[in-house]
Amino acid sequence: MSKVGETTLVLDLSALAHNYHYLRSKIKPETKFLGVVKAFAYGSDMVVIAKKLEQLGAYYLAVAYENEGVLLRNTGIKLPILVLHPLASNFEGLIKYNLEPSIYSKNILTQFLAEASSKQLDAYPIHIKFNTGLNRLGFSESDLDFISDEIKENRNVKVVSTFSHLAASEDANEREFSLNQIAAFKKLSGALNQKLGYAPMRHMLNTSGIINYPEAQFEMVRSGIGLYGYGNEAAVDASLQPVATLKTIISQIHHIGPNESVGYNRAFSSQELKKTATLPIGHADGIGRQYGKGKGIVTIHGKKAPIIGNVCMDMIMVDITGIDCKEGDEVLVFGPDKSAESFAEGANTISYEILTAISQRVKREVKEG
Ligand SMILES: *Cc1c(COP(=O)(O)O)cnc(C)c1O
């Protein structure tokens, strides 16, 4: 891997291809694949990842918000894009950029139909979201008549899919709950199909769902975290390759005497002689304050260097006592050899959070496959 002169997030597109093919190998050949690229493709680079997924043969993309979809359209992405969480104020942009809304409530349905009618849209693609237990977004059984009454004779829109989301797909202890969600979704989507008189695609599984509930693939699956190389369990992680590697560099080395302190609020105070390295990465780059005081550990020449004291906005200081290194040497925060999941665990969080936290200030470097 090339040497860095500044904090850099290196994105390995051959790892993305590997993960895509691995996840595809877990589903039936005829099952369609939706790549989730919300939140800058889990903190990487939404445009680069979306283009690669288009090349790899993904059938759909999904983002959370309308402005993410607009960004993709403005860079020439042609795949259909599902917007998981549109708001009424987004409808004009959605339609202008040919983005497909998840319709998750009576309120959103009514307002979208009004917009579709005023723009005289013809069979505009929409996706009906059912709530089967996550209790976050989605219609319930008692809304079925309302949905079909509103949509059935309506030429302005066409339901291209129905979908739902599992609450605990990675948790074997919640297997019964997940199976109940799947059964509920089957029932709800079946009932809606009956009322509409046609059968839109159905999709329910996220990455861990693909691994744990192969019987619920329906016509499409939706994967995010797996594409980026994380599978929510060690056995799956072993088959995936992290796409993102976060590297930085030692700016300065200090020798700290006993009774000296390091950083703001003197949060670290030294009992003995210590060697510290100052790194050009801080909470404004995504290394939150929860990683301070030993919770976050970086790697220098294969050796562990814990963050000492408080995380600053633009810097962290790490303990390099006993590590043979010098100013200008490379530092690994996370990557294939030290996963973002293990870095996140130190601060009691998950791969999703540390990955999506890496801010836009951090330089991205793309490694082609
Ligand atoms: C984010 C998201 C996904 C992707 O989940 P992963 O666990 O990252 O695979 C799928 N579906 C919905 C509705 C989501 O919000």
Short mmCIF file of C-alpha atoms and ligand atoms in Angstrom, two decimals:
data_model
loop_
_atom_site.label_atom_id
_atom_site.label_comp_id
_atom_site.label_asym_id
_atom_site.label_seq_id
_atom_site.Cartn_x
_atom_site.Cartn_y
_atom_site.Cartn_z
CA MET A 1 0.00 0.00 0.00
CA SER A 2 1.29 3.44 -0.91
CA LYS A 3 2.80 5.62 1.79
CA VAL A 4 0.72 8.48 3.11
CA GLY A 5 1.78 12.02 3.84
CA GLU A 6 -1.46 12.91 5.60
CA THR A 7 -4.49 11.21 7.09
CA THR A 8 -6.03 9.16 4.28
CA LEU A 9 -8.90 6.75 3.85
CA VAL A 10 -7.80 4.25 1.22
CA LEU A 11 -10.69 2.52 -0.59
CA ASP A 12 -9.94 -0.86 -2.13
CA LEU A 13 -12.36 -1.53 -4.98
CA SER A 14 -11.17 -5.11 -5.45
CA ALA A 15 -12.31 -5.73 -1.85
CA LEU A 16 -15.71 -4.27 -2.77
CA ALA A 17 -15.91 -6.62 -5.77
CA HIS A 18 -14.92 -9.56 -3.59
CA ASN A 19 -17.63 -8.73 -1.03
CA TYR A 20 -20.25 -8.23 -3.73
CA HIS A 21 -19.47 -11.64 -5.24
CA TYR A 22 -19.42 -13.27 -1.80
CA LEU A 23 -22.85 -11.86 -0.91
CA ARG A 24 -24.20 -12.81 -4.34
CA SER A 25 -22.97 -16.37 -3.75
CA LYS A 26 -25.27 -16.48 -0.70
CA ILE A 27 -28.40 -15.70 -2.71
CA LYS A 28 -30.17 -17.43 -5.58
CA PRO A 29 -28.93 -16.43 -9.03
CA GLU A 30 -32.31 -14.91 -9.89
CA THR A 31 -32.49 -12.84 -6.68
CA LYS A 32 -31.80 -9.19 -7.34
CA PHE A 33 -29.22 -7.20 -5.38
CA LEU A 34 -29.69 -3.72 -3.99
CA GLY A 35 -26.52 -1.98 -2.79
CA VAL A 36 -27.02 0.42 0.11
CA VAL A 37 -24.83 3.51 -0.37
CA LYS A 38 -26.36 5.87 2.19
CA ALA A 39 -24.18 8.08 4.39
CA PHE A 40 -21.42 8.47 1.77
CA ALA A 41 -21.43 4.69 1.22
CA TYR A 42 -20.88 4.00 4.91
CA GLY A 43 -18.35 6.79 5.22
CA SER A 44 -16.28 5.88 2.17
CA ASP A 45 -17.12 7.62 -1.12
CA MET A 46 -20.67 7.36 -2.39
CA VAL A 47 -19.94 8.14 -6.02
CA VAL A 48 -16.94 5.83 -6.38
CA ILE A 49 -18.78 2.97 -4.68
CA ALA A 50 -22.02 3.51 -6.61
CA LYS A 51 -20.15 3.50 -9.94
CA LYS A 52 -18.38 0.28 -9.01
CA LEU A 53 -21.64 -1.37 -7.92
CA GLU A 54 -23.22 -0.33 -11.20
CA GLN A 55 -20.31 -2.01 -13.02
CA LEU A 56 -20.57 -5.13 -10.87
CA GLY A 57 -24.20 -5.56 -11.82
CA ALA A 58 -26.21 -4.36 -8.84
CA TYR A 59 -29.89 -3.99 -9.77
CA TYR A 60 -30.78 -1.12 -7.44
CA LEU A 61 -29.11 1.38 -5.11
CA ALA A 62 -30.54 2.84 -1.91
CA VAL A 63 -29.79 6.00 0.02
CA ALA A 64 -31.45 7.35 3.15
CA TYR A 65 -32.21 10.90 2.02
CA GLU A 66 -33.12 12.72 -1.15
CA ASN A 67 -29.97 14.89 -1.24
CA GLU A 68 -27.83 11.73 -1.32
CA GLY A 69 -29.72 10.53 -4.38
CA VAL A 70 -29.36 13.94 -6.06
CA LEU A 71 -25.61 13.73 -5.56
CA LEU A 72 -25.55 10.34 -7.28
CA ARG A 73 -27.66 11.55 -10.21
CA ASN A 74 -25.45 14.62 -10.62
CA THR A 75 -22.45 12.36 -11.08
CA GLY A 76 -24.13 10.26 -13.72
CA ILE A 77 -25.41 7.23 -11.81
CA LYS A 78 -28.17 5.63 -13.90
CA LEU A 79 -29.33 2.77 -11.67
CA PRO A 80 -32.73 3.09 -10.03
CA ILE A 81 -32.31 4.66 -6.59
CA LEU A 82 -34.60 3.92 -3.66
CA VAL A 83 -34.76 6.75 -1.12
CA LEU A 84 -35.44 5.04 2.20
CA HIS A 85 -36.52 8.06 4.21
CA PRO A 86 -37.99 10.83 2.06
CA LEU A 87 -39.82 13.75 3.60
CA ALA A 88 -42.61 15.74 1.98
CA SER A 89 -40.29 18.69 1.44
CA ASN A 90 -38.14 16.43 -0.78
CA PHE A 91 -40.79 15.38 -3.29
CA GLU A 92 -39.95 17.95 -5.94
CA GLY A 93 -36.29 17.00 -5.95
CA LEU A 94 -37.13 13.32 -5.86
CA ILE A 95 -39.20 13.57 -8.99
CA LYS A 96 -36.84 15.94 -10.77
CA TYR A 97 -33.95 13.51 -10.26
CA ASN A 98 -35.96 10.35 -10.87
CA LEU A 99 -35.48 9.03 -7.35
CA GLU A 100 -37.92 6.45 -5.99
CA PRO A 101 -39.52 7.10 -2.61
CA SER A 102 -40.12 4.63 0.16
CA ILE A 103 -43.73 5.32 1.12
CA TYR A 104 -43.98 4.52 4.80
CA SER A 105 -47.01 6.33 6.24
CA LYS A 106 -50.49 7.51 5.33
CA ASN A 107 -49.27 11.07 5.60
CA ILE A 108 -46.37 10.52 3.18
CA LEU A 109 -48.59 8.55 0.77
CA THR A 110 -51.24 11.25 0.68
CA GLN A 111 -48.72 14.00 0.13
CA PHE A 112 -46.82 12.11 -2.54
CA LEU A 113 -50.02 11.30 -4.43
CA ALA A 114 -50.97 14.98 -4.37
CA GLU A 115 -47.56 15.88 -5.83
CA ALA A 116 -47.79 13.08 -8.41
CA SER A 117 -51.22 14.26 -9.48
CA SER A 118 -50.24 17.92 -9.76
CA LYS A 119 -47.24 16.92 -11.89
CA GLN A 120 -49.40 14.47 -13.89
CA LEU A 121 -46.86 11.71 -13.45
CA ASP A 122 -47.32 8.46 -15.29
CA ALA A 123 -46.81 5.28 -13.24
CA TYR A 124 -44.07 6.84 -11.11
CA PRO A 125 -42.23 4.07 -9.20
CA ILE A 126 -42.88 3.93 -5.47
CA HIS A 127 -41.98 1.40 -2.77
CA ILE A 128 -44.32 0.47 0.07
CA LYS A 129 -42.59 -0.02 3.41
CA PHE A 130 -44.20 -2.26 6.04
CA ASN A 131 -43.46 -2.12 9.73
CA THR A 132 -43.13 -5.70 11.00
CA GLY A 133 -41.63 -5.05 14.42
CA LEU A 134 -38.76 -2.59 14.19
CA ASN A 135 -41.27 0.20 14.89
CA ARG A 136 -39.24 2.77 13.03
CA LEU A 137 -40.90 3.45 9.65
CA GLY A 138 -43.65 1.63 7.82
CA PHE A 139 -47.33 0.82 7.41
CA SER A 140 -49.15 -1.69 9.55
CA GLU A 141 -51.86 -4.19 8.71
CA SER A 142 -54.66 -1.75 9.52
CA ASP A 143 -53.38 0.57 6.77
CA LEU A 144 -53.79 -1.97 3.94
CA ASP A 145 -57.23 -0.82 2.84
CA PHE A 146 -56.15 2.81 2.90
CA ILE A 147 -53.11 2.05 0.74
CA SER A 148 -55.02 0.05 -1.84
CA ASP A 149 -57.93 2.52 -1.95
CA GLU A 150 -55.49 5.34 -2.65
CA ILE A 151 -53.28 3.52 -5.16
CA LYS A 152 -55.36 0.95 -6.97
CA GLU A 153 -57.00 3.20 -9.55
CA ASN A 154 -54.24 5.79 -9.51
CA ARG A 155 -52.36 6.13 -12.83
CA ASN A 156 -49.81 8.54 -11.41
CA VAL A 157 -47.90 5.92 -9.43
CA LYS A 158 -46.99 2.26 -9.62
CA VAL A 159 -45.80 0.10 -6.73
CA VAL A 160 -42.53 -1.50 -7.88
CA SER A 161 -41.73 -3.11 -4.56
CA THR A 162 -42.92 -3.80 -1.05
CA PHE A 163 -40.38 -4.19 1.71
CA SER A 164 -39.68 -4.40 5.40
CA HIS A 165 -36.63 -4.36 7.68
CA LEU A 166 -35.47 -6.83 10.32
CA ALA A 167 -34.81 -5.54 13.84
CA ALA A 168 -32.20 -8.10 14.91
CA SER A 169 -31.04 -10.06 11.88
CA GLU A 170 -27.54 -10.56 13.37
CA ASP A 171 -28.81 -11.87 16.72
CA ALA A 172 -29.37 -15.64 16.96
CA ASN A 173 -31.22 -15.12 20.27
CA GLU A 174 -33.87 -13.17 18.38
CA ARG A 175 -34.41 -15.82 15.71
CA GLU A 176 -38.03 -16.36 16.64
CA PHE A 177 -38.73 -12.62 16.49
CA SER A 178 -37.08 -12.38 13.07
CA LEU A 179 -39.04 -15.36 11.74
CA ASN A 180 -42.23 -13.69 12.95
CA GLN A 181 -41.23 -10.51 11.13
CA ILE A 182 -40.67 -12.51 7.94
CA ALA A 183 -44.05 -14.24 8.29
CA ALA A 184 -45.75 -10.90 8.93
CA PHE A 185 -44.13 -9.38 5.85
CA LYS A 186 -45.23 -12.31 3.68
CA LYS A 187 -48.77 -11.85 4.88
CA LEU A 188 -48.83 -8.05 4.45
CA SER A 189 -47.24 -8.06 1.00
CA GLY A 190 -49.50 -10.90 -0.12
CA ALA A 191 -52.59 -9.05 1.07
CA LEU A 192 -51.55 -5.86 -0.70
CA ASN A 193 -50.81 -7.75 -3.93
CA GLN A 194 -54.27 -9.25 -3.77
CA LYS A 195 -55.86 -5.84 -3.40
CA LEU A 196 -53.72 -4.20 -6.10
CA GLY A 197 -54.06 -7.06 -8.55
CA TYR A 198 -50.35 -7.24 -9.33
CA ALA A 199 -47.21 -8.49 -7.57
CA PRO A 200 -44.41 -5.98 -6.99
CA MET A 201 -40.92 -7.21 -5.98
CA ARG A 202 -40.49 -7.98 -2.28
CA HIS A 203 -37.35 -7.45 -0.18
CA MET A 204 -36.54 -7.77 3.50
CA LEU A 205 -32.96 -8.92 4.11
CA ASN A 206 -30.01 -6.72 5.05
CA THR A 207 -26.47 -8.14 5.22
CA SER A 208 -26.98 -10.29 8.32
CA GLY A 209 -30.38 -11.29 7.01
CA ILE A 210 -28.74 -12.62 3.84
CA ILE A 211 -26.45 -14.75 6.00
CA ASN A 212 -29.03 -15.95 8.54
CA TYR A 213 -32.39 -16.11 6.71
CA PRO A 214 -31.75 -17.48 3.19
CA GLU A 215 -35.40 -18.55 3.00
CA ALA A 216 -36.50 -14.89 3.02
CA GLN A 217 -34.67 -13.57 -0.03
CA PHE A 218 -37.90 -12.96 -1.93
CA GLU A 219 -37.12 -11.12 -5.20
CA MET A 220 -34.35 -8.83 -3.90
CA VAL A 221 -31.99 -8.30 -0.94
CA ARG A 222 -30.47 -5.08 0.42
CA SER A 223 -26.90 -5.07 1.60
CA GLY A 224 -24.79 -2.29 3.06
CA ILE A 225 -22.26 -3.23 5.69
CA GLY A 226 -21.31 -6.52 4.00
CA LEU A 227 -20.29 -4.69 0.83
CA TYR A 228 -17.88 -2.65 2.92
CA GLY A 229 -16.37 -5.78 4.43
CA TYR A 230 -18.14 -6.31 7.75
CA GLY A 231 -20.58 -9.06 8.63
CA ASN A 232 -21.53 -8.49 12.28
CA GLU A 233 -19.91 -11.78 13.30
CA ALA A 234 -16.38 -13.11 13.16
CA ALA A 235 -17.21 -16.09 10.94
CA VAL A 236 -18.68 -13.81 8.26
CA ASP A 237 -15.95 -11.19 8.66
CA ALA A 238 -13.45 -13.92 7.79
CA SER A 239 -15.01 -14.24 4.31
CA LEU A 240 -15.20 -10.51 3.65
CA GLN A 241 -12.54 -7.88 2.98
CA PRO A 242 -12.65 -4.40 4.53
CA VAL A 243 -12.87 -1.81 1.76
CA ALA A 244 -11.63 1.12 3.84
CA THR A 245 -8.22 1.50 5.45
CA LEU A 246 -7.67 4.57 7.62
CA LYS A 247 -4.03 5.59 7.82
CA THR A 248 -2.26 8.53 9.33
CA ILE A 249 1.27 9.61 10.21
CA ILE A 250 3.33 10.59 13.25
CA SER A 251 3.61 14.40 13.28
CA GLN A 252 5.71 14.74 16.42
CA ILE A 253 7.19 12.61 19.20
CA HIS A 254 7.40 13.77 22.82
CA HIS A 255 9.14 12.35 25.85
CA ILE A 256 6.94 12.91 28.88
CA GLY A 257 8.53 12.94 32.30
CA PRO A 258 6.88 11.74 35.50
CA ASN A 259 4.30 14.21 36.85
CA GLU A 260 3.77 15.77 33.41
CA SER A 261 0.42 15.60 31.64
CA VAL A 262 -0.73 15.17 28.05
CA GLY A 263 -3.51 17.04 26.27
CA TYR A 264 -6.55 19.11 27.18
CA ASN A 265 -7.70 19.15 30.77
CA ARG A 266 -4.52 17.23 31.59
CA ALA A 267 -6.63 14.08 31.14
CA PHE A 268 -3.53 11.89 31.06
CA SER A 269 -1.03 12.35 33.76
CA SER A 270 2.19 10.42 33.71
CA GLN A 271 3.54 8.34 36.57
CA GLU A 272 6.69 7.39 34.71
CA LEU A 273 8.73 8.28 31.66
CA LYS A 274 6.54 7.92 28.53
CA LYS A 275 7.00 8.40 24.81
CA THR A 276 4.03 9.84 22.90
CA ALA A 277 3.23 10.46 19.26
CA THR A 278 0.93 13.23 18.08
CA LEU A 279 -1.22 12.22 15.08
CA PRO A 280 -3.07 14.57 12.67
CA ILE A 281 -6.52 13.08 13.22
CA GLY A 282 -9.13 14.09 15.78
CA HIS A 283 -12.82 14.23 16.54
CA ALA A 284 -13.43 16.47 13.53
CA ASP A 285 -12.16 13.57 11.41
CA GLY A 286 -14.43 11.05 13.09
CA ILE A 287 -12.40 9.77 16.00
CA GLY A 288 -14.91 10.77 18.68
CA ARG A 289 -14.06 11.64 22.24
CA GLN A 290 -15.33 8.23 23.34
CA TYR A 291 -12.09 6.81 21.88
CA GLY A 292 -9.97 8.87 24.29
CA LYS A 293 -8.34 7.67 27.49
CA GLY A 294 -7.18 4.31 26.17
CA LYS A 295 -10.42 3.21 24.48
CA GLY A 296 -9.08 3.61 20.93
CA ILE A 297 -5.93 1.78 19.88
CA VAL A 298 -3.94 2.45 16.70
CA THR A 299 -1.17 0.31 15.23
CA ILE A 300 2.38 1.45 14.51
CA HIS A 301 4.78 -1.05 12.93
CA GLY A 302 2.41 -3.80 14.06
CA LYS A 303 2.45 -2.64 17.69
CA LYS A 304 -0.52 -1.33 19.67
CA ALA A 305 -0.52 2.33 20.62
CA PRO A 306 -3.50 3.44 22.76
CA ILE A 307 -4.86 6.97 22.61
CA ILE A 308 -3.91 8.79 25.79
CA GLY A 309 -5.78 11.71 27.28
CA ASN A 310 -8.65 13.42 25.52
CA VAL A 311 -9.22 13.37 21.77
CA CYS A 312 -8.70 16.89 20.38
CA MET A 313 -10.54 18.33 17.38
CA ASP A 314 -7.64 17.82 14.99
CA MET A 315 -5.25 15.52 16.83
CA ILE A 316 -4.82 12.55 19.09
CA MET A 317 -1.82 11.62 21.17
CA VAL A 318 -0.93 7.94 21.46
CA ASP A 319 1.34 6.05 23.79
CA ILE A 320 4.34 4.72 21.84
CA THR A 321 6.47 3.81 24.85
CA GLY A 322 8.59 0.85 23.79
CA ILE A 323 7.69 1.13 20.09
CA ASP A 324 10.60 1.71 17.72
CA CYS A 325 9.27 4.49 15.47
CA LYS A 326 10.04 8.00 14.29
CA GLU A 327 8.30 11.15 13.09
CA GLY A 328 6.87 10.60 9.60
CA ASP A 329 6.15 6.90 10.19
CA GLU A 330 2.83 5.46 9.12
CA VAL A 331 0.02 4.73 11.59
CA LEU A 332 -2.86 2.34 10.96
CA VAL A 333 -6.20 3.23 12.57
CA PHE A 334 -8.21 0.46 10.92
CA GLY A 335 -8.13 -1.69 7.82
CA PRO A 336 -7.79 -5.32 6.75
CA ASP A 337 -5.15 -6.07 9.38
CA LYS A 338 -7.01 -4.39 12.20
CA SER A 339 -10.71 -4.18 11.61
CA ALA A 340 -12.91 -1.15 12.13
CA GLU A 341 -15.12 -3.50 14.17
CA SER A 342 -12.31 -4.17 16.66
CA PHE A 343 -11.41 -0.47 16.78
CA ALA A 344 -15.08 0.34 17.44
CA GLU A 345 -15.43 -2.32 20.14
CA GLY A 346 -12.89 -0.51 22.30
CA ALA A 347 -15.37 2.34 22.66
CA ASN A 348 -18.41 0.08 22.93
CA THR A 349 -19.76 0.79 19.48
CA ILE A 350 -20.06 -0.99 16.12
CA SER A 351 -18.35 -0.94 12.73
CA TYR A 352 -21.27 1.04 11.22
CA GLU A 353 -20.62 3.99 13.53
CA ILE A 354 -16.87 4.36 13.16
CA LEU A 355 -17.04 3.87 9.37
CA THR A 356 -19.77 6.45 8.81
CA ALA A 357 -18.10 8.90 11.19
CA ILE A 358 -15.01 9.45 9.04
CA SER A 359 -15.55 13.03 7.99
CA GLN A 360 -15.34 14.57 4.56
CA ARG A 361 -12.15 16.38 5.60
CA VAL A 362 -10.22 13.12 5.41
CA LYS A 363 -8.61 12.60 2.02
CA ARG A 364 -9.95 9.61 0.03
CA GLU A 365 -7.63 7.55 -2.14
CA VAL A 366 -9.07 4.93 -4.46
CA LYS A 367 -7.21 1.71 -5.18
CA GLU A 368 -8.61 0.12 -8.33
CA GLY A 369 -9.05 -3.63 -8.44
C1 LIG B 1 -29.15 0.69 6.20
C2 LIG B 1 -30.23 -0.23 5.73
C3 LIG B 1 -29.91 -1.46 5.12
C4 LIG B 1 -28.50 -2.02 5.06
O1 LIG B 1 -28.23 -2.75 6.24
P1 LIG B 1 -26.82 -3.48 6.45
O2 LIG B 1 -26.94 -4.09 7.81
O3 LIG B 1 -25.79 -2.42 6.40
O4 LIG B 1 -26.67 -4.48 5.36
C5 LIG B 1 -30.95 -2.20 4.57
N1 LIG B 1 -32.24 -1.77 4.67
C6 LIG B 1 -32.58 -0.62 5.29
C7 LIG B 1 -34.01 -0.23 5.36
C8 LIG B 1 -31.59 0.18 5.86
O5 LIG B 1 -31.94 1.30 6.50
#
